[in-house]
N, C-alpha and C. Protein backbone atom coordinates (compact mmCIF):
# COMPACT_ATOMS: atom_id res chain seq x y z
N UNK A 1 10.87 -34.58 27.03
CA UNK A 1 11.11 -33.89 25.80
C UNK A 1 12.19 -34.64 25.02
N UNK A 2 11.93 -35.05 23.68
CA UNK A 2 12.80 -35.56 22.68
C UNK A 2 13.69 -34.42 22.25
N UNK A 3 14.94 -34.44 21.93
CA UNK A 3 15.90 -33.80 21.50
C UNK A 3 16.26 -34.65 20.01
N UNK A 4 16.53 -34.17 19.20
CA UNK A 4 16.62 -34.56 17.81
C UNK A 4 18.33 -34.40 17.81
N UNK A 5 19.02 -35.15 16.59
CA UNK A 5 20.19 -34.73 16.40
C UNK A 5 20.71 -33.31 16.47
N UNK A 6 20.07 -32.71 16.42
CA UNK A 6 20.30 -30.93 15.46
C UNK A 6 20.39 -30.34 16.86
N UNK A 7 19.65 -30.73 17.70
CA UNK A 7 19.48 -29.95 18.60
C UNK A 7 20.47 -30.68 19.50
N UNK A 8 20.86 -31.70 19.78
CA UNK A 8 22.35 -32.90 20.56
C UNK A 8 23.31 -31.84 19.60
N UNK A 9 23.92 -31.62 18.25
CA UNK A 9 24.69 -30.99 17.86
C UNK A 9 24.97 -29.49 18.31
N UNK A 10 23.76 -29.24 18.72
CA UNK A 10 23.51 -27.37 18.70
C UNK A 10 24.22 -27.00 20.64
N UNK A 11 23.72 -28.48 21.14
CA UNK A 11 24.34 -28.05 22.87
C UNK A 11 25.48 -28.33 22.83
N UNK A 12 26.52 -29.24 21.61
CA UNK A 12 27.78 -29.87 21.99
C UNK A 12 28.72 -29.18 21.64
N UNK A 13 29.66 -29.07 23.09
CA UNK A 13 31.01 -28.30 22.80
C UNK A 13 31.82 -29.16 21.66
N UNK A 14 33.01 -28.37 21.65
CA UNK A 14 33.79 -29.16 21.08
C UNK A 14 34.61 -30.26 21.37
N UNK A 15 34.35 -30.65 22.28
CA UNK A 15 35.42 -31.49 23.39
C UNK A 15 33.87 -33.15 23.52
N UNK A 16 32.53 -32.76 22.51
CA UNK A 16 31.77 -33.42 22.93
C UNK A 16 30.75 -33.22 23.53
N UNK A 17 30.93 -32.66 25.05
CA UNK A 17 29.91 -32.59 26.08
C UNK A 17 29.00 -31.52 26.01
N UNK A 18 27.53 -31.71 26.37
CA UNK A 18 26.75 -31.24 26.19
C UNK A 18 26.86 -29.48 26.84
N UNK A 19 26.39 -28.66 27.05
CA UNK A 19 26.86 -27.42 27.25
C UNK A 19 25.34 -26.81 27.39
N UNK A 20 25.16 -25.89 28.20
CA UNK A 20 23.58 -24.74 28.49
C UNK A 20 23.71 -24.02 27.77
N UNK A 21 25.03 -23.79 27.07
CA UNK A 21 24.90 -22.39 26.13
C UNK A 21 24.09 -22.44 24.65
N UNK A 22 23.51 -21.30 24.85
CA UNK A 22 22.60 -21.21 23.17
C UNK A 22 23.65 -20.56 22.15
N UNK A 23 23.21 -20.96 21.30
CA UNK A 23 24.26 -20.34 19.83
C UNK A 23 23.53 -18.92 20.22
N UNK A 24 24.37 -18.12 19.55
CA UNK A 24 24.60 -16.56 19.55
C UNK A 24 23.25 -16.43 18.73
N UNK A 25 22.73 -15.26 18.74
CA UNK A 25 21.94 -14.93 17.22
C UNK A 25 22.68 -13.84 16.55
N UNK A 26 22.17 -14.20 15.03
CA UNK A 26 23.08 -13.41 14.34
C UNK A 26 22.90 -12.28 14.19
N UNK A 27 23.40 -11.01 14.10
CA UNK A 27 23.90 -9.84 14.06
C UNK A 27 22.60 -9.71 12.67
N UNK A 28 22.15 -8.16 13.30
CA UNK A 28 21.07 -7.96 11.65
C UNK A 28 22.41 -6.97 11.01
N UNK A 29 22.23 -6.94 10.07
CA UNK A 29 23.01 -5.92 9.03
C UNK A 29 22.44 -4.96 8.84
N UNK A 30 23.25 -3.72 8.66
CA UNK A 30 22.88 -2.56 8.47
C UNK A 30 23.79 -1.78 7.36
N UNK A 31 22.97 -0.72 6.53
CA UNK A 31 23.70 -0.69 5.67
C UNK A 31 24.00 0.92 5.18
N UNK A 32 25.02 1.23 5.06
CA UNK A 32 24.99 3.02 4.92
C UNK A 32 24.56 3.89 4.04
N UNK A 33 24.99 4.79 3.99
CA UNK A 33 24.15 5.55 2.71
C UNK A 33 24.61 5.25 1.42
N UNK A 34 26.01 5.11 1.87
CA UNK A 34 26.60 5.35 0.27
C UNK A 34 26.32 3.86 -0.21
N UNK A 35 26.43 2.71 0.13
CA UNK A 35 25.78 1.53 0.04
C UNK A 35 24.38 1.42 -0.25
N UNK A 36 23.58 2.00 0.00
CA UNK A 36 22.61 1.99 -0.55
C UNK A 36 21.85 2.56 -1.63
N UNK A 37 22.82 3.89 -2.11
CA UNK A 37 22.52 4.97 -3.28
C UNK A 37 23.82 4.29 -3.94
N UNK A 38 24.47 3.16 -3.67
CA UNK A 38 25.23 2.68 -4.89
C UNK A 38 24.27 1.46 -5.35
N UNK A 39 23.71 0.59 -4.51
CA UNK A 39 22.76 -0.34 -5.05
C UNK A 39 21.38 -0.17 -5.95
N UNK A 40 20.76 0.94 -5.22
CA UNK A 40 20.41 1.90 -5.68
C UNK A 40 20.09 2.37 -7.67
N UNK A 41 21.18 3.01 -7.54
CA UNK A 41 21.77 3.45 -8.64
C UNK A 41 21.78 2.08 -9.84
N UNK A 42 22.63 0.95 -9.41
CA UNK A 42 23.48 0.13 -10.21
C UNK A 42 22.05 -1.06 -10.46
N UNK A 43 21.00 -1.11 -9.59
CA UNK A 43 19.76 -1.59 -9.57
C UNK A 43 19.00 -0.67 -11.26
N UNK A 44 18.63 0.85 -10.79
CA UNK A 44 17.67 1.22 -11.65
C UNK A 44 18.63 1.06 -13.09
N UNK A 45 19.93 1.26 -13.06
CA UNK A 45 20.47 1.20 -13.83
C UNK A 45 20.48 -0.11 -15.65
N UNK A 46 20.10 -1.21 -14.60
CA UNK A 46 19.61 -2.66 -15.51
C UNK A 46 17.77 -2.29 -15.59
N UNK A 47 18.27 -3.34 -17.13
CA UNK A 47 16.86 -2.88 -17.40
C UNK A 47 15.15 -3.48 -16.31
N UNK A 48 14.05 -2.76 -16.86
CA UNK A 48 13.25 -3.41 -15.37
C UNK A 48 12.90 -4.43 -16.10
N UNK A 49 12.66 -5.41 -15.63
CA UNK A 49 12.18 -6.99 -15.36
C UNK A 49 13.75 -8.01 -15.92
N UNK A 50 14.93 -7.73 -15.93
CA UNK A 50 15.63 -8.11 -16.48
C UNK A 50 16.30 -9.05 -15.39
N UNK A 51 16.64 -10.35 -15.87
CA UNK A 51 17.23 -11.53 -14.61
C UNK A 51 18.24 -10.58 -14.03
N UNK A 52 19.26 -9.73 -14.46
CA UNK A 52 20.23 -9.16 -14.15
C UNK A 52 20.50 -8.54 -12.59
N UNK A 53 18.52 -7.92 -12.67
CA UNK A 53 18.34 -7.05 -11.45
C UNK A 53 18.09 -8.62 -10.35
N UNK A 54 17.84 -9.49 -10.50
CA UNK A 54 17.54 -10.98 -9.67
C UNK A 54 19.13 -11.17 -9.35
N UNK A 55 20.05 -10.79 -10.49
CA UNK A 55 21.19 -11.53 -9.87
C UNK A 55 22.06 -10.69 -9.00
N UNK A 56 21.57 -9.40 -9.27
CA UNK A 56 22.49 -8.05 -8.13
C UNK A 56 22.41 -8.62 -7.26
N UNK A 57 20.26 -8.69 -6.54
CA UNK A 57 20.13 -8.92 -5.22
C UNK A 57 20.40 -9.78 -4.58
N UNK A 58 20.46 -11.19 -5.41
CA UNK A 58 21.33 -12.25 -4.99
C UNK A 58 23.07 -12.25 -4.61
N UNK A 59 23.42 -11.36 -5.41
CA UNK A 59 24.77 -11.13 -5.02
C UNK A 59 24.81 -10.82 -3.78
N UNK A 60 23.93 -9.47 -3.54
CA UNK A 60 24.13 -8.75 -2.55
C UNK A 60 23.21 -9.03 -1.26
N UNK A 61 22.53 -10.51 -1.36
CA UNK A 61 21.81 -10.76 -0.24
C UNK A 61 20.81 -10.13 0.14
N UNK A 62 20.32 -9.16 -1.03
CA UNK A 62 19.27 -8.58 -0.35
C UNK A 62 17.52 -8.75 -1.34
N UNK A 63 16.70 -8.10 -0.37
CA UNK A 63 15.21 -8.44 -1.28
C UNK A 63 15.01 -7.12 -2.40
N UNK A 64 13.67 -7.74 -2.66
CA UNK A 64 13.40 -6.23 -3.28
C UNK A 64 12.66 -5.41 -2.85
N UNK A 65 12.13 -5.67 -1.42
CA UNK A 65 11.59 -4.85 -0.69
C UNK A 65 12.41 -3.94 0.00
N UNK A 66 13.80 -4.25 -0.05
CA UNK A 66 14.85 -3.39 0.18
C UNK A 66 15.50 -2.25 -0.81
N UNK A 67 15.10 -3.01 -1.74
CA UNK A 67 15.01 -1.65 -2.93
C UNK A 67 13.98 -0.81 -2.86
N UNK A 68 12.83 -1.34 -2.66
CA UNK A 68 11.56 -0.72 -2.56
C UNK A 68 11.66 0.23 -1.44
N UNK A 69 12.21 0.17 -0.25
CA UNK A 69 11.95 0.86 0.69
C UNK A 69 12.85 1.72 0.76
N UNK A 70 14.04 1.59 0.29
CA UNK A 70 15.24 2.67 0.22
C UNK A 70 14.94 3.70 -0.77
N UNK A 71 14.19 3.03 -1.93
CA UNK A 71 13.83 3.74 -2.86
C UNK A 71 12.82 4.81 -2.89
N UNK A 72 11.85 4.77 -1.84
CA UNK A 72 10.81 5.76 -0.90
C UNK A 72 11.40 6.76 0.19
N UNK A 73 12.55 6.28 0.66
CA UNK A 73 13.60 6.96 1.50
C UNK A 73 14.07 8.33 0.88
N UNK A 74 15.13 7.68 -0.52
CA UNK A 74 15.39 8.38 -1.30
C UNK A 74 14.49 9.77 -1.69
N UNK A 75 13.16 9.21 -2.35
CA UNK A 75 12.15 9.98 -2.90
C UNK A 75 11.70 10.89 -1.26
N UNK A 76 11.96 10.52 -0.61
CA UNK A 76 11.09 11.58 0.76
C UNK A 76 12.50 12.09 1.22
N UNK A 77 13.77 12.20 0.63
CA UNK A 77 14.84 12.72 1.10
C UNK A 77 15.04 12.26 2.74
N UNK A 78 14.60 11.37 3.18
CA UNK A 78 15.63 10.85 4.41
C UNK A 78 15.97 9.41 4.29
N UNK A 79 16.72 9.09 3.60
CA UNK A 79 17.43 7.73 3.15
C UNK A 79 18.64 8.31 4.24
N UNK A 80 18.25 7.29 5.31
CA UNK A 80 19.95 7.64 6.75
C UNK A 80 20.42 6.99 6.20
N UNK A 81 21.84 7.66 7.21
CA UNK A 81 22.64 6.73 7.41
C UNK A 81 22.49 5.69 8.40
N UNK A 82 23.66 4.76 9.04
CA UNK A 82 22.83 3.52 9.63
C UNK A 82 22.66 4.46 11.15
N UNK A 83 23.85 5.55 11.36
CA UNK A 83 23.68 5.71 12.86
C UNK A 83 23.13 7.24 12.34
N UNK A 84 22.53 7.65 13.52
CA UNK A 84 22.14 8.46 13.80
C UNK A 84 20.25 8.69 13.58
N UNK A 85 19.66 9.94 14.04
CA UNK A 85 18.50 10.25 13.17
C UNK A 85 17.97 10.76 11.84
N UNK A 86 17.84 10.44 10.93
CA UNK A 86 17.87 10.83 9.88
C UNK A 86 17.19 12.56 9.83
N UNK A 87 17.63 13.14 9.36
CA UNK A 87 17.28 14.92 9.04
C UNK A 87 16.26 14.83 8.08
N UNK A 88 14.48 15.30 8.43
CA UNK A 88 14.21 15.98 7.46
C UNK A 88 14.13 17.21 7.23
N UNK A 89 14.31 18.00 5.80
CA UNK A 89 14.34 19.10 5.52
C UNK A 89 13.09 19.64 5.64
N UNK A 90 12.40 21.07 5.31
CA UNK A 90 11.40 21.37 5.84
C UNK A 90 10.39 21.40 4.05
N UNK A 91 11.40 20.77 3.50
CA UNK A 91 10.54 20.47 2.12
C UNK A 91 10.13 19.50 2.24
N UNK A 92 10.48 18.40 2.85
CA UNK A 92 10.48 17.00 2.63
C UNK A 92 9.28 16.70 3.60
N UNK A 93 9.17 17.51 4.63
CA UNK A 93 8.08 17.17 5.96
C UNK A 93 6.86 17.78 4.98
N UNK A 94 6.94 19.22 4.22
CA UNK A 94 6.37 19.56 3.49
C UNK A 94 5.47 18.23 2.47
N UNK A 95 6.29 17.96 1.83
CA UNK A 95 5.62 17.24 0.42
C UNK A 95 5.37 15.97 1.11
N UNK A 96 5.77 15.55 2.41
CA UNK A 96 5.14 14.48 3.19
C UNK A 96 3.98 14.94 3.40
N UNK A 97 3.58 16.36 4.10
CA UNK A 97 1.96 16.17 4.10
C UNK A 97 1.31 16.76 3.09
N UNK A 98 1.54 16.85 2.13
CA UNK A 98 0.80 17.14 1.16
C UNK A 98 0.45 15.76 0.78
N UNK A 99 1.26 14.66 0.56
CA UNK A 99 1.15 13.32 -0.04
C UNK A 99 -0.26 13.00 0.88
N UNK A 100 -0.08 13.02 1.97
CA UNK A 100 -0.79 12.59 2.66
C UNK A 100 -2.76 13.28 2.98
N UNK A 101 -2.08 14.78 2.37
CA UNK A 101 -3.52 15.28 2.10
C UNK A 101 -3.81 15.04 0.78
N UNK A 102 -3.57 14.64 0.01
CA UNK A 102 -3.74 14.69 -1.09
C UNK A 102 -4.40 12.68 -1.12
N UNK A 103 -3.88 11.78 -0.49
CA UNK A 103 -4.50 10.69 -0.52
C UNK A 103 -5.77 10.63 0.07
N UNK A 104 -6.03 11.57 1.59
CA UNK A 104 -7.24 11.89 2.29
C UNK A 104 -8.36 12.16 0.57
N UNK A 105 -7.84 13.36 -0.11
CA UNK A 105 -8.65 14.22 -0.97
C UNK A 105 -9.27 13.22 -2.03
N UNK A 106 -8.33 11.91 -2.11
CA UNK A 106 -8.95 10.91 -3.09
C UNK A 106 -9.51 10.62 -2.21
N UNK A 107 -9.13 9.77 -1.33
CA UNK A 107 -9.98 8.63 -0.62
C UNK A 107 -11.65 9.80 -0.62
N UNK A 108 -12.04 10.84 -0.26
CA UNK A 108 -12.79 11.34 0.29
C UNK A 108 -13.90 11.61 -1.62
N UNK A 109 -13.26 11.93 -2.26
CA UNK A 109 -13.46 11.95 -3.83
C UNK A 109 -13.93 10.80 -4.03
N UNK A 110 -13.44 9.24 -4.04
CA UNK A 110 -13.95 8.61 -4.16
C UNK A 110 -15.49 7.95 -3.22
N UNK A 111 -14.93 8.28 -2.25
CA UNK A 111 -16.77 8.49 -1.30
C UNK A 111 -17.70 9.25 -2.23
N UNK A 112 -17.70 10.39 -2.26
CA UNK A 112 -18.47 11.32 -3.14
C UNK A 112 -18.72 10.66 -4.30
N UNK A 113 -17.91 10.36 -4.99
CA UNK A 113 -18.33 9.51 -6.75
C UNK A 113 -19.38 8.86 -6.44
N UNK A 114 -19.13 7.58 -5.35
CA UNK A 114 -20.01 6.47 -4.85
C UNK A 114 -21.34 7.34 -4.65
N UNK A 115 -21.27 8.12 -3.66
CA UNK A 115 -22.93 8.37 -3.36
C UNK A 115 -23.22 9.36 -4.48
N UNK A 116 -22.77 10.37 -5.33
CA UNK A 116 -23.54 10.74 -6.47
C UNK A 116 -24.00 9.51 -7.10
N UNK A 117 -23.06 8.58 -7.58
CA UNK A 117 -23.82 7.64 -8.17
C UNK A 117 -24.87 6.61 -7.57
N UNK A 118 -24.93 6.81 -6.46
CA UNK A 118 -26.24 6.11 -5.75
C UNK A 118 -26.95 6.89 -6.21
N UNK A 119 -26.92 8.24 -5.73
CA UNK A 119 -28.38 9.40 -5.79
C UNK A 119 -28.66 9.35 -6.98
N UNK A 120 -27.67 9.40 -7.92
CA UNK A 120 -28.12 9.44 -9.35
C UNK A 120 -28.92 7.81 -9.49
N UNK A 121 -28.76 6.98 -9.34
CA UNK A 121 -29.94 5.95 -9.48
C UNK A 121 -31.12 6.56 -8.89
N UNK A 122 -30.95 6.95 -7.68
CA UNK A 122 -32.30 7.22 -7.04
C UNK A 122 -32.51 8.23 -7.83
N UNK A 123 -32.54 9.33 -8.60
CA UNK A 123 -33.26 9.86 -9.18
C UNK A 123 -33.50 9.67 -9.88
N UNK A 124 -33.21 8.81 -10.96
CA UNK A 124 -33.47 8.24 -11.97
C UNK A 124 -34.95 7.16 -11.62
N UNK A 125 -34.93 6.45 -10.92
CA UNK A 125 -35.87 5.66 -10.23
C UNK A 125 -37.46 6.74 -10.02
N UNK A 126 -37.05 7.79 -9.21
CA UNK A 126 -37.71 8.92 -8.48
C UNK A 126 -38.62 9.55 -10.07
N UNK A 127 -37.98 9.35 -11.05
CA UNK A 127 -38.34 10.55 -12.38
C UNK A 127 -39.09 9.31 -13.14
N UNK A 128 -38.94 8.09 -12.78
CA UNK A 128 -39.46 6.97 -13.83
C UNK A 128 -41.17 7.07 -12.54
N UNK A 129 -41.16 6.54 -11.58
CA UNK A 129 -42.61 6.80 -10.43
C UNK A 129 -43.38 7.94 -10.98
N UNK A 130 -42.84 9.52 -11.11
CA UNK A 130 -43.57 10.60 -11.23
C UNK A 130 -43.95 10.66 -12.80
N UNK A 131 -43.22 9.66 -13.55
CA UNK A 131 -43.55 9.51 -14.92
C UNK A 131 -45.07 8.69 -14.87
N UNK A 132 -44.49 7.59 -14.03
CA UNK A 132 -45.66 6.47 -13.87
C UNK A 132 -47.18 7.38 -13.74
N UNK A 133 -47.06 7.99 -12.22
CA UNK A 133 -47.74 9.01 -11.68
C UNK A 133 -48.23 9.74 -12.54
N UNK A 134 -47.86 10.16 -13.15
CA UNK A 134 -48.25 11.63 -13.85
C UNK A 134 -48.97 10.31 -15.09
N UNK A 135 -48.91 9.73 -15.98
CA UNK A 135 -49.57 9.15 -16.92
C UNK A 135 -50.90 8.37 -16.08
N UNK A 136 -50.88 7.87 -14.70
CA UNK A 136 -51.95 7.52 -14.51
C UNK A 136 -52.86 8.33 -14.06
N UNK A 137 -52.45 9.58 -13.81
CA UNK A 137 -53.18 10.99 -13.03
C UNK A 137 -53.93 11.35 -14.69
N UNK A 138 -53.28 11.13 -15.27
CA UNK A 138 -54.05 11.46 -16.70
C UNK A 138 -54.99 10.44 -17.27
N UNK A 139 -54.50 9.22 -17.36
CA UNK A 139 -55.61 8.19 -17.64
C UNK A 139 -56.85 8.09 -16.38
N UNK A 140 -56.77 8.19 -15.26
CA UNK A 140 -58.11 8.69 -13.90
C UNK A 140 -58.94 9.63 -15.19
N UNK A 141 -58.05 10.50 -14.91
CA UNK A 141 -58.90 12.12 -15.42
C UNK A 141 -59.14 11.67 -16.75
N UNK A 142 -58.85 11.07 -17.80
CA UNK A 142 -59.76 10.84 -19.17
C UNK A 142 -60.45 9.54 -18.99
N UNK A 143 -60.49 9.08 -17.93
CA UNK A 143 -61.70 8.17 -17.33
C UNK A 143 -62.38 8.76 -16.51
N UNK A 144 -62.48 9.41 -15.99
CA UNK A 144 -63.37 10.56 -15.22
C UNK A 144 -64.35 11.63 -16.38
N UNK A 145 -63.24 12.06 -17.08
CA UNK A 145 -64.18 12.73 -17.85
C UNK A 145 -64.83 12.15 -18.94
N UNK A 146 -64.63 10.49 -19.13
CA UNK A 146 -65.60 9.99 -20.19
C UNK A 146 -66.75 9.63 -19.83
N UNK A 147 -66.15 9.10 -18.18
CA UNK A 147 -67.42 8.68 -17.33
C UNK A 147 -68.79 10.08 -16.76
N UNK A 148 -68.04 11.46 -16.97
CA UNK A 148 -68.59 12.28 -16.41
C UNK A 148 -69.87 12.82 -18.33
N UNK A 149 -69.26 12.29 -19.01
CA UNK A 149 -69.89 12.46 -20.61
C UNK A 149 -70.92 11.85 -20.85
N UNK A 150 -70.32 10.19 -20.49
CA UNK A 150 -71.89 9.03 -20.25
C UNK A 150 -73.14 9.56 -19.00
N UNK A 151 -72.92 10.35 -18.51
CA UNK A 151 -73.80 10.49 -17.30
C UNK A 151 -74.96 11.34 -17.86
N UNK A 152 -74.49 12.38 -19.08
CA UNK A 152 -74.89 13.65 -19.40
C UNK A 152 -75.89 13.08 -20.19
């Protein structure tokens, strides 16, 4: 196995010599409430699409999926803190499943749209045949009865 500089730098103590120890990994961050309903805040606060809101998160090291997700926290009332379990209220478990029946009720709405509008082709199709049908059941029968005239 080749070892590259980076990795000769990454085993060497300070004294030089090579060493078994791995660098530490770094610590994830975590962040509290009030830290986050201040970013929060000072975020919706600038206007939307404005560099301004690019330069908060840069300040503050963070994405915008971190806005995004705190910001769903917020809205479902359990935005924790970093320790503990977050509390939901019995509104919040509430309008959680409603959200959630209520996406079933589309998703299931939109099934239904789909196959009315199949069936509705097929009947449309179904009414153009019995059209067909029915005009040739009539042209037989006024060829039948012209042919039944010539006979007479």
């Amino acid at each position: 196995m080749t070892m590259t500089l980076a990795d000769q730098a990454a085993l060497t103590g300070q004294d030089g010599r090579v060493t078994d120890e791995q660098p530490a990994r770094p610590k994830r961050r975590t962040f509290t409430k009030a830290y986050k309903a201040r970013i929060l805040a000072a975020f919706d606060a600038l206007p939307e699409g404005s560099p301004e809101r690019g330069a908060l998160l840069r300040k503050e090291r963070l994405y915008h999926s971190h806005i995004v997700h705190w910001r769903k926290q917020a809205e479902n009332g359990t935005l924790p803190a970093t320790t503990g379990r977050p509390e939901k209220s019995a509104e919040s478990e509430e309008l959680a499943r409603l959200r959630t029946e209520n996406k079933k009720l589309k998703a299931d709405t939109e099934k239904l749209e789909s196959r009315n509008a199949k069936l509705t082709g097929e009947l449309g199709k179904t009414k153009t045949a019995l059209d067909i049908a029915g005009k040739a059941f009539a042209l037989l029968q006024d060829i039948s009865s012209s042919a039944d005239s010539d006979t007479r």
